Coordinates of N, CA and C in Angstrom, one line a residue:
Chain Z
Q948 N 20.6 3.4 -3.2 CA 19.9 3.8 -2.0 C 18.4 3.6 -2.2
K949 N 17.7 2.9 -1.2 CA 16.3 2.7 -1.3 C 15.6 4.1 -1.2
E950 N 14.4 4.2 -1.8 CA 13.7 5.4 -1.8 C 13.1 5.7 -0.4
V951 N 12.6 4.7 0.2 CA 12.0 4.8 1.6 C 12.6 3.7 2.4
E952 N 13.3 4.1 3.5 CA 13.9 3.1 4.3 C 13.4 3.1 5.7
Q953 N 13.2 1.9 6.2 CA 12.7 1.6 7.6 C 13.6 0.5 8.1
N954 N 13.7 0.5 9.4 CA 14.4 -0.6 10.1 C 13.4 -1.7 10.2
S955 N 13.8 -2.9 9.7 CA 12.8 -4.0 9.6 C 12.4 -4.5 11.0
G956 N 13.2 -4.3 12.0 CA 12.9 -4.8 13.3 C 13.2 -6.3 13.4
P957 N 12.5 -7.0 14.3 CA 11.4 -6.5 15.1 C 11.7 -5.6 16.2
L958 N 10.8 -4.6 16.4 CA 10.9 -3.7 17.6 C 10.0 -4.3 18.7
S959 N 10.6 -4.6 19.8 CA 9.8 -5.1 20.9 C 9.7 -4.1 22.0
V960 N 8.5 -3.9 22.4 CA 8.2 -2.9 23.5 C 7.3 -3.6 24.5
P961 N 7.4 -3.3 25.8 CA 6.4 -3.8 26.8 C 5.1 -3.1 26.7
E962 N 4.0 -3.7 27.0 CA 2.7 -3.1 27.0 C 2.7 -1.9 27.9
G963 N 2.1 -0.8 27.3 CA 2.0 0.5 28.1 C 3.2 1.4 27.7
A964 N 4.2 0.9 27.0 CA 5.3 1.8 26.7 C 5.1 2.6 25.4
I965 N 6.0 3.5 25.1 CA 5.9 4.2 23.8 C 6.7 3.5 22.7
A966 N 6.1 3.2 21.6 CA 6.8 2.6 20.5 C 7.2 3.7 19.5
S967 N 8.4 3.7 19.1 CA 8.9 4.8 18.1 C 9.3 4.1 16.8
L968 N 8.7 4.5 15.8 CA 9.0 3.9 14.4 C 9.5 5.0 13.5
N969 N 10.6 4.7 12.8 CA 11.2 5.7 12.0 C 11.3 5.4 10.6
C970 N 11.4 6.4 9.8 CA 11.4 6.3 8.3 C 12.2 7.4 7.7
T971 N 13.1 7.1 6.7 CA 13.7 8.2 6.0 C 13.4 8.0 4.5
Y972 N 13.5 9.1 3.8 CA 13.1 9.0 2.3 C 14.2 9.8 1.5
S973 N 14.3 9.5 0.3 CA 15.4 10.0 -0.5 C 15.0 11.2 -1.4
D974 N 13.7 11.2 -1.8 CA 13.3 12.2 -2.7 C 12.8 13.5 -2.0
R975 N 13.6 14.6 -2.2 CA 13.3 15.8 -1.5 C 12.0 16.4 -2.0
G976 N 11.5 16.0 -3.2 CA 10.3 16.5 -3.7 C 9.0 15.8 -3.1
S977 N 9.2 14.9 -2.2 CA 8.1 14.2 -1.6 C 7.2 15.2 -0.9
Q978 N 5.9 14.9 -1.0 CA 5.0 15.9 -0.5 C 4.0 15.4 0.6
S979 N 3.7 14.1 0.5 CA 2.7 13.6 1.4 C 3.3 12.3 2.0
F980 N 2.9 12.1 3.3 CA 3.6 11.0 4.0 C 2.5 10.2 4.8
F981 N 2.5 8.9 4.7 CA 1.5 8.1 5.3 C 2.1 7.0 6.1
W982 N 1.4 6.6 7.2 CA 1.7 5.4 7.9 C 0.5 4.4 7.8
Y983 N 0.8 3.2 7.4 CA -0.1 2.1 7.3 C 0.2 1.0 8.3
R984 N -0.8 0.4 8.8 CA -0.6 -0.8 9.7 C -1.0 -2.0 8.9
Q985 N -0.3 -3.1 8.9 CA -0.6 -4.3 8.2 C -0.4 -5.5 9.2
Y986 N -1.6 -6.1 9.5 CA -1.5 -7.4 10.2 C -1.2 -8.5 9.2
S987 N -0.6 -9.6 9.7 CA -0.1 -10.7 8.9 C -1.3 -11.2 8.1
G988 N -1.1 -11.3 6.8 CA -2.1 -11.8 5.9 C -3.3 -10.9 5.6
K989 N -3.2 -9.6 6.1 CA -4.3 -8.7 5.9 C -3.8 -7.5 5.0
S990 N -4.8 -6.6 4.7 CA -4.5 -5.5 3.9 C -3.9 -4.3 4.7
P991 N -3.2 -3.4 4.1 CA -2.7 -2.2 4.8 C -3.8 -1.3 5.2
E992 N -3.8 -0.8 6.4 CA -4.8 0.0 7.0 C -4.2 1.4 7.3
L993 N -4.8 2.5 6.7 CA -4.2 3.8 6.9 C -4.5 4.2 8.4
I994 N -3.4 4.6 9.1 CA -3.6 5.1 10.4 C -3.2 6.6 10.6
M995 N -2.3 7.1 9.8 CA -1.9 8.5 9.9 C -1.5 9.1 8.6
S996 N -1.7 10.3 8.4 CA -1.2 11.1 7.2 C -0.6 12.4 7.7
I997 N 0.5 12.9 7.1 CA 1.1 14.1 7.5 C 1.7 14.8 6.3
Y998 N 1.5 16.1 6.2 CA 1.9 16.8 5.0 C 2.9 18.0 5.3
S999 N 2.9 18.5 6.5 CA 3.8 19.6 6.8 C 4.7 19.3 8.0
N1000 N 5.8 20.0 8.1 CA 6.7 19.8 9.2 C 6.0 20.0 10.6
G1001 N 6.4 19.1 11.5 CA 5.9 19.2 12.8 C 5.3 17.9 13.2
D1002 N 4.4 18.0 14.2 CA 3.7 16.9 14.8 C 2.2 16.9 14.5
K1003 N 1.7 15.7 14.3 CA 0.2 15.6 14.2 C -0.2 14.4 15.0
E1004 N -1.2 14.7 15.9 CA -1.6 13.7 16.9 C -3.0 13.2 16.6
D1005 N -3.2 11.9 16.8 CA -4.6 11.3 16.6 C -4.7 10.2 17.6
G1006 N -5.3 10.5 18.7 CA -5.5 9.4 19.7 C -4.1 9.1 20.3
R1007 N -3.8 7.8 20.3 CA -2.5 7.3 20.8 C -1.4 7.5 19.8
F1008 N -1.7 7.9 18.6 CA -0.7 8.0 17.5 C -0.2 9.5 17.3
T1009 N 1.1 9.6 17.1 CA 1.6 10.9 16.8 C 2.6 10.7 15.6
A1010 N 2.4 11.4 14.5 CA 3.3 11.4 13.4 C 4.1 12.7 13.5
Q1011 N 5.4 12.5 13.1 CA 6.3 13.7 13.1 C 7.0 13.7 11.8
L1012 N 7.1 14.9 11.2 CA 7.7 15.1 9.9 C 8.8 16.2 10.0
N1013 N 10.0 15.9 9.4 CA 11.1 16.8 9.3 C 11.6 16.8 7.9
K1014 N 11.1 17.7 7.0 CA 11.5 17.6 5.6 C 12.9 18.0 5.4
A1015 N 13.5 18.8 6.2 CA 14.9 19.1 6.0 C 15.8 17.9 6.2
S1016 N 15.4 17.1 7.2 CA 16.2 15.9 7.4 C 15.6 14.7 6.7
Q1017 N 14.5 14.9 5.9 CA 13.9 13.8 5.2 C 13.6 12.6 6.1
Y1018 N 12.9 12.9 7.1 CA 12.6 12.0 8.2 C 11.2 12.1 8.6
V1019 N 10.5 10.9 8.8 CA 9.2 10.9 9.3 C 9.1 9.8 10.3
S1020 N 8.4 10.0 11.4 CA 8.3 9.0 12.5 C 6.9 8.8 12.9
L1021 N 6.6 7.7 13.6 CA 5.3 7.4 14.2 C 5.6 7.0 15.7
L1022 N 4.9 7.7 16.6 CA 5.0 7.3 18.0 C 3.6 6.7 18.4
I1023 N 3.7 5.6 19.1 CA 2.5 4.9 19.6 C 2.6 4.9 21.1
R1024 N 1.7 5.7 21.7 CA 1.7 5.8 23.2 C 0.9 4.6 23.8
D1025 N 1.2 4.3 25.0 CA 0.4 3.2 25.7 C 0.2 2.0 24.8
S1026 N 1.3 1.5 24.3 CA 1.2 0.4 23.3 C 0.5 -0.8 23.9
Q1027 N -0.3 -1.4 23.0 CA -1.2 -2.6 23.4 C -0.7 -3.8 22.6
P1028 N -1.0 -5.0 23.1 CA -0.6 -6.2 22.3 C -1.3 -6.1 20.9
S1029 N -2.5 -5.5 20.8 CA -3.2 -5.4 19.5 C -2.5 -4.5 18.5
D1030 N -1.5 -3.7 19.0 CA -0.7 -2.9 18.1 C 0.4 -3.7 17.4
S1031 N 0.6 -4.9 17.8 CA 1.6 -5.8 17.2 C 1.2 -6.0 15.7
A1032 N 2.1 -5.5 14.8 CA 1.8 -5.6 13.4 C 3.0 -5.1 12.7
T1033 N 3.0 -5.0 11.3 CA 4.0 -4.4 10.5 C 3.5 -3.0 10.2
Y1034 N 4.4 -2.0 10.4 CA 4.0 -0.6 10.1 C 4.8 -0.2 8.9
L1035 N 4.0 0.3 7.9 CA 4.6 0.7 6.6 C 4.6 2.2 6.5
C1036 N 5.7 2.7 6.2 CA 5.8 4.1 5.8 C 5.7 4.3 4.3
A1037 N 4.9 5.3 3.9 CA 4.7 5.5 2.5 C 4.7 6.9 2.1
V1038 N 5.3 7.2 1.0 CA 5.6 8.6 0.6 C 5.0 8.8 -0.9
T1039 N 4.5 10.0 -1.1 CA 4.1 10.3 -2.5 C 4.9 11.6 -2.9
G1040 N 5.3 11.7 -4.1 CA 6.0 12.9 -4.6 C 5.2 13.5 -5.7
Y1041 N 5.8 13.6 -6.9 CA 5.0 14.0 -8.1 C 4.3 12.9 -8.6
G1042 N 3.0 13.0 -8.7 CA 2.2 11.9 -9.1 C 1.6 11.2 -7.8
N1043 N 0.8 10.3 -8.0 CA 0.0 9.7 -6.9 C 0.5 8.4 -6.4
K1044 N 1.5 7.8 -7.0 CA 1.9 6.5 -6.5 C 2.5 6.6 -5.2
L1045 N 2.1 5.6 -4.3 CA 2.7 5.5 -3.0 C 4.0 4.7 -3.1
V1046 N 5.1 5.2 -2.6 CA 6.3 4.4 -2.5 C 6.5 4.0 -1.0
F1047 N 6.5 2.7 -0.8 CA 6.5 2.1 0.5 C 7.9 1.7 1.0
G1048 N 8.1 1.8 2.3 CA 9.3 1.2 2.9 C 8.9 -0.3 3.1
A1049 N 9.9 -1.1 3.5 CA 9.7 -2.5 3.6 C 9.0 -2.8 4.9
G1050 N 8.8 -1.8 5.8 CA 8.0 -2.1 7.0 C 8.8 -2.4 8.2
T1051 N 8.3 -2.0 9.4 CA 8.9 -2.4 10.6 C 8.0 -3.2 11.4
I1052 N 8.4 -4.4 11.8 CA 7.6 -5.3 12.6 C 7.6 -4.8 14.1
L1053 N 6.5 -4.6 14.6 CA 6.3 -4.2 16.0 C 5.7 -5.3 16.8
R1054 N 6.4 -5.6 18.0 CA 5.8 -6.6 18.9 C 5.6 -6.0 20.2
V1055 N 4.4 -6.0 20.7 CA 4.1 -5.4 22.1 C 3.9 -6.6 23.0
K1056 N 4.7 -6.7 24.0 CA 4.7 -7.8 24.9 C 3.8 -7.5 26.1
S1057 N 2.9 -8.4 26.4 CA 2.0 -8.2 27.6 C 2.7 -8.8 28.9
Chain X
N1312 N -21.3 -2.8 2.4 CA -19.8 -2.5 2.6 C -19.4 -1.5 1.6
A1313 N -18.9 -0.3 2.1 CA -18.6 0.8 1.3 C -17.1 0.8 1.0
G1314 N -16.3 -0.2 1.4 CA -14.9 -0.2 1.3 C -14.5 -0.7 -0.1
V1315 N -13.2 -0.8 -0.4 CA -12.7 -1.3 -1.6 C -12.9 -2.8 -1.7
M1316 N -13.5 -3.2 -2.7 CA -13.9 -4.7 -2.8 C -13.0 -5.3 -3.9
Q1317 N -12.3 -6.4 -3.5 CA -11.5 -7.1 -4.4 C -12.0 -8.6 -4.5
N1318 N -12.0 -9.1 -5.7 CA -12.3 -10.6 -5.8 C -11.5 -11.1 -7.0
P1319 N -11.2 -12.4 -6.9 CA -11.4 -13.3 -5.7 C -10.4 -13.0 -4.6
R1320 N -10.6 -13.5 -3.5 CA -9.7 -13.3 -2.4 C -8.5 -14.2 -2.6
H1321 N -8.7 -15.4 -3.1 CA -7.6 -16.4 -3.4 C -7.8 -16.9 -4.8
L1322 N -6.7 -17.0 -5.6 CA -6.8 -17.5 -6.9 C -5.6 -18.4 -7.2
V1323 N -5.9 -19.6 -7.7 CA -4.9 -20.5 -8.0 C -4.9 -20.8 -9.5
R1324 N -3.8 -20.7 -10.1 CA -3.6 -20.9 -11.5 C -2.4 -21.8 -11.8
R1325 N -2.5 -22.5 -12.9 CA -1.3 -23.2 -13.4 C -0.5 -22.4 -14.3
R1326 N 0.8 -22.7 -14.4 CA 1.7 -21.9 -15.3 C 1.1 -21.9 -16.7
G1327 N 1.1 -20.7 -17.3 CA 0.6 -20.6 -18.6 C -0.8 -20.1 -18.7
Q1328 N -1.6 -20.2 -17.6 CA -3.0 -19.8 -17.6 C -3.0 -18.2 -17.4
E1329 N -4.3 -17.7 -17.5 CA -4.5 -16.3 -17.3 C -5.1 -16.1 -16.0
A1330 N -4.8 -15.0 -15.4 CA -5.4 -14.6 -14.1 C -6.0 -13.2 -14.3
R1331 N -7.3 -13.1 -13.8 CA -8.0 -11.8 -13.8 C -8.4 -11.5 -12.4
L1332 N -7.9 -10.3 -12.0 CA -8.2 -9.8 -10.6 C -9.1 -8.6 -10.7
R1333 N -10.1 -8.5 -9.9 CA -11.1 -7.4 -10.0 C -11.1 -6.5 -8.8
C1334 N -11.4 -5.3 -9.0 CA -11.4 -4.3 -7.9 C -12.5 -3.3 -8.1
S1335 N -13.3 -3.1 -7.2 CA -14.3 -2.1 -7.2 C -13.9 -1.0 -6.1
P1336 N -13.7 0.2 -6.5 CA -13.3 1.2 -5.5 C -14.4 1.6 -4.5
M1337 N -14.0 2.3 -3.5 CA -14.9 2.8 -2.5 C -15.9 3.7 -3.2
K1338 N -17.1 3.8 -2.7 CA -18.2 4.6 -3.2 C -17.7 6.0 -3.3
G1339 N -17.8 6.7 -4.4 CA -17.4 8.1 -4.6 C -16.0 8.2 -5.0
H1340 N -15.2 7.1 -5.1 CA -13.8 7.2 -5.5 C -13.7 6.8 -7.0
S1341 N -12.9 7.6 -7.7 CA -12.8 7.3 -9.2 C -11.3 7.1 -9.6
H1342 N -10.5 7.0 -8.6 CA -9.1 6.7 -8.8 C -8.7 5.4 -8.2
V1343 N -8.1 4.6 -9.0 CA -7.7 3.2 -8.6 C -6.2 2.9 -8.8
Y1344 N -5.6 2.3 -7.9 CA -4.2 1.9 -7.9 C -4.1 0.4 -7.6
W1345 N -3.1 -0.2 -8.3 CA -2.8 -1.6 -8.1 C -1.4 -1.7 -7.5
Y1346 N -1.2 -2.5 -6.5 CA 0.1 -2.7 -5.9 C 0.3 -4.2 -5.8
R1347 N 1.6 -4.6 -5.8 CA 1.9 -6.1 -5.6 C 2.8 -6.2 -4.4
Q1348 N 2.6 -7.2 -3.6 CA 3.4 -7.5 -2.5 C 3.9 -9.0 -2.6
L1349 N 5.2 -9.1 -3.0 CA 5.8 -10.4 -3.1 C 6.1 -10.9 -1.7
P1350 N 6.3 -12.2 -1.6 CA 6.6 -12.8 -0.2 C 7.8 -12.1 0.3
E1351 N 7.8 -11.7 1.6 CA 8.9 -11.1 2.3 C 9.4 -9.8 1.7
E1352 N 8.6 -9.2 0.9 CA 9.0 -7.9 0.3 C 7.9 -6.9 0.5
G1353 N 8.2 -5.6 0.3 CA 7.3 -4.5 0.5 C 6.3 -4.4 -0.6
L1354 N 5.4 -3.5 -0.5 CA 4.4 -3.2 -1.5 C 5.0 -2.4 -2.6
K1355 N 4.8 -2.8 -3.8 CA 5.3 -2.1 -5.0 C 4.2 -1.6 -5.9
F1356 N 4.2 -0.3 -6.3 CA 3.2 0.2 -7.2 C 3.3 -0.4 -8.5
M1357 N 2.1 -0.7 -9.1 CA 2.1 -1.2 -10.5 C 1.5 -0.2 -11.4
V1358 N 0.2 0.2 -11.2 CA -0.5 1.1 -12.1 C -1.5 1.9 -11.4
Y1359 N -1.8 3.1 -12.0 CA -2.8 4.0 -11.5 C -3.8 4.3 -12.7
L1360 N -5.0 4.2 -12.4 CA -6.1 4.4 -13.4 C -7.2 5.3 -12.9
Q1361 N -7.7 6.0 -13.9 CA -9.0 6.7 -13.6 C -9.9 6.1 -14.7
K1362 N -11.2 6.4 -14.5 CA -12.2 5.8 -15.4 C -11.7 5.9 -16.9
E1363 N -11.6 4.8 -17.5 CA -11.3 4.7 -18.9 C -9.9 5.2 -19.3
N1364 N -9.1 5.5 -18.3 CA -7.7 6.0 -18.6 C -6.7 5.4 -17.7
I1365 N -5.5 5.1 -18.3 CA -4.4 4.7 -17.5 C -3.5 5.9 -17.4
I1366 N -3.3 6.3 -16.1 CA -2.6 7.6 -15.8 C -1.1 7.3 -15.7
D1367 N -0.8 6.2 -15.0 CA 0.7 5.9 -14.7 C 0.8 4.4 -14.6
E1368 N 1.6 3.8 -15.6 CA 1.8 2.4 -15.5 C 3.3 2.1 -15.4
S1369 N 4.0 3.0 -14.7 CA 5.4 2.9 -14.6 C 5.9 1.7 -13.9
G1370 N 5.0 1.1 -13.0 CA 5.4 -0.1 -12.2 C 5.0 -1.4 -12.8
M1371 N 4.4 -1.3 -13.9 CA 3.8 -2.5 -14.6 C 4.8 -3.2 -15.4
P1372 N 5.0 -4.5 -15.3 CA 5.9 -5.2 -16.2 C 5.4 -5.0 -17.6
K1373 N 6.4 -5.0 -18.5 CA 6.1 -4.6 -19.9 C 5.3 -5.7 -20.6
E1374 N 5.5 -6.9 -20.2 CA 4.9 -8.1 -20.9 C 3.9 -8.8 -19.9
R1375 N 2.9 -9.3 -20.5 CA 1.9 -10.2 -19.9 C 1.0 -9.5 -18.9
F1376 N 1.3 -8.3 -18.5 CA 0.4 -7.6 -17.5 C -0.4 -6.5 -18.2
S1377 N -1.6 -6.3 -17.9 CA -2.4 -5.2 -18.4 C -3.5 -4.9 -17.4
A1378 N -4.0 -3.6 -17.5 CA -5.0 -3.2 -16.5 C -6.0 -2.3 -17.3
E1379 N -7.2 -2.3 -16.8 CA -8.2 -1.4 -17.3 C -9.2 -1.0 -16.2
F1380 N -9.8 0.1 -16.5 CA -10.9 0.6 -15.5 C -12.0 1.2 -16.4
P1381 N -12.9 0.3 -16.9 CA -13.9 0.7 -17.8 C -14.9 1.7 -17.2
K1382 N -15.6 2.3 -18.1 CA -16.7 3.3 -17.7 C -17.6 2.6 -16.7
E1383 N -18.0 1.4 -17.0 CA -18.9 0.7 -16.1 C -18.2 -0.6 -15.6
G1384 N -18.3 -0.9 -14.4 CA -17.8 -2.1 -13.8 C -16.4 -1.9 -13.1
P1385 N -15.9 -3.0 -12.6 CA -14.7 -2.9 -11.8 C -13.4 -2.7 -12.6
S1386 N -12.4 -2.3 -11.9 CA -11.0 -2.3 -12.6 C -10.6 -3.8 -12.6
I1387 N -9.9 -4.1 -13.7 CA -9.4 -5.5 -13.9 C -7.9 -5.4 -14.1
L1388 N -7.2 -6.3 -13.3 CA -5.7 -6.5 -13.6 C -5.6 -7.9 -14.2
R1389 N -5.0 -7.9 -15.3 CA -5.0 -9.2 -16.1 C -3.5 -9.6 -16.3
I1390 N -3.3 -10.9 -15.9 CA -1.9 -11.4 -16.1 C -2.1 -12.6 -17.0
Q1391 N -1.4 -12.5 -18.2 CA -1.4 -13.6 -19.1 C -0.2 -14.5 -18.9
Q1392 N -0.4 -15.8 -19.3 CA 0.6 -16.8 -19.3 C 1.4 -16.7 -18.0
V1393 N 0.7 -16.9 -16.9 CA 1.3 -16.7 -15.5 C 2.5 -17.7 -15.3
V1394 N 3.5 -17.2 -14.5 CA 4.7 -17.9 -14.2 C 4.7 -17.9 -12.6
R1395 N 5.6 -18.8 -12.1 CA 5.7 -19.0 -10.7 C 6.0 -17.7 -10.0
G1396 N 6.8 -16.8 -10.6 CA 7.2 -15.6 -10.0 C 6.0 -14.6 -9.8
D1397 N 4.9 -14.9 -10.5 CA 3.7 -14.0 -10.3 C 3.0 -14.2 -9.0
S1398 N 3.4 -15.3 -8.3 CA 2.7 -15.6 -7.0 C 3.0 -14.4 -6.1
A1399 N 1.9 -13.8 -5.6 CA 2.0 -12.6 -4.7 C 0.6 -12.3 -4.2
A1400 N 0.6 -11.3 -3.4 CA -0.7 -10.6 -3.0 C -0.8 -9.4 -3.8
Y1401 N -1.9 -9.2 -4.5 CA -2.2 -8.1 -5.3 C -3.3 -7.2 -4.6
F1402 N -2.9 -6.0 -4.3 CA -3.8 -5.1 -3.6 C -4.2 -4.0 -4.5
C1403 N -5.5 -3.6 -4.4 CA -6.1 -2.5 -5.0 C -6.4 -1.4 -4.0
A1404 N -6.1 -0.2 -4.4 CA -6.5 1.0 -3.5 C -7.2 2.0 -4.3
S1405 N -8.0 2.8 -3.6 CA -8.7 3.9 -4.3 C -8.6 5.2 -3.5
S1406 N -8.8 6.3 -4.2 CA -8.8 7.6 -3.6 C -9.9 8.4 -4.3
Q1407 N -10.4 9.4 -3.5 CA -11.5 10.2 -4.0 C -11.1 11.1 -5.2
Q1408 N -9.9 11.7 -5.0 CA -9.3 12.6 -6.0 C -7.9 12.2 -6.4
G1409 N -7.4 12.8 -7.4 CA -6.1 12.4 -7.9 C -4.9 13.3 -7.4
N1410 N -5.1 13.9 -6.2 CA -4.0 14.7 -5.7 C -3.1 13.8 -4.9
S1411 N -1.8 14.2 -4.8 CA -0.8 13.3 -4.1 C -1.1 13.3 -2.6
N1412 N -1.9 14.2 -2.1 CA -2.2 14.2 -0.6 C -3.4 13.4 -0.3
Q1413 N -4.0 12.8 -1.3 CA -5.3 12.0 -1.0 C -4.9 10.7 -0.5
P1414 N -5.4 10.3 0.7 CA -5.1 9.0 1.2 C -5.7 7.9 0.3
Q1415 N -5.0 6.8 0.2 CA -5.4 5.7 -0.5 C -5.9 4.6 0.4
H1416 N -7.0 4.1 0.2 CA -7.6 3.0 1.0 C -7.6 1.7 0.3
F1417 N -7.1 0.7 1.0 CA -6.8 -0.6 0.4 C -7.9 -1.6 0.5
G1418 N -8.1 -2.5 -0.5 CA -8.9 -3.6 -0.4 C -8.2 -4.8 0.3
D1419 N -8.9 -5.9 0.5 CA -8.3 -7.0 1.2 C -7.3 -7.8 0.4
G1420 N -7.2 -7.5 -0.9 CA -6.2 -8.2 -1.7 C -6.7 -9.5 -2.3
T1421 N -6.0 -9.8 -3.4 CA -6.1 -11.2 -4.0 C -4.8 -11.9 -3.8
R1422 N -4.8 -13.1 -3.2 CA -3.6 -13.9 -3.1 C -3.6 -14.8 -4.3
L1423 N -2.6 -14.6 -5.1 CA -2.5 -15.4 -6.4 C -1.4 -16.5 -6.1
S1424 N -1.7 -17.7 -6.4 CA -0.8 -18.8 -6.3 C -0.7 -19.5 -7.6
I1425 N 0.6 -19.7 -8.0 CA 0.8 -20.3 -9.3 C 1.4 -21.7 -9.1
L1426 N 0.7 -22.7 -9.6 CA 1.2 -24.1 -9.4 C 2.2 -24.5 -10.5

């Protein structure tokens, strides 16, 4: 079982719609959860962090965490073509190393 | 530019040569992490360093790879006797503190190509 799992996609949504990206993790001791966006050929860019159960909102982005279900998600409201990228879910447990999922490709169609 | 600085951006080496990748963390950050992204694969942790100390090298191949973060100067990831399988993007990240809840900010990476 992979430590962090994401649907590879591509996930296609029309412009203006809500994109929902999901991630599950296997280590119950995981403490911190991050979403990074990576454009093709570029570096990962941190867009959200979440540490406790519930929702965290920042602009058009909402991260949701459910530790009992070992599940973290990212919602992107009013999706724009510029949101088209690979979204990486990353988790830290004991120690500081980030464990990444393989990423979900998001395509926003105009 | 106060971000994480990596150089070179692109590096081409022939099999058997050495590759040196450099990383200067963000201003005020003293924790450095190296990750590797192989083609069509996700980012994999390699090593975590603080000034003059290797904290976690659990993701580092046992042979040919080494890393350092001296008291002065950038962190260096060194690959000796490179092979074709070392071709990848190598990313450095830094954080201000060493807690697991500290966000890590990434540099633009070094794309290593082995001929």
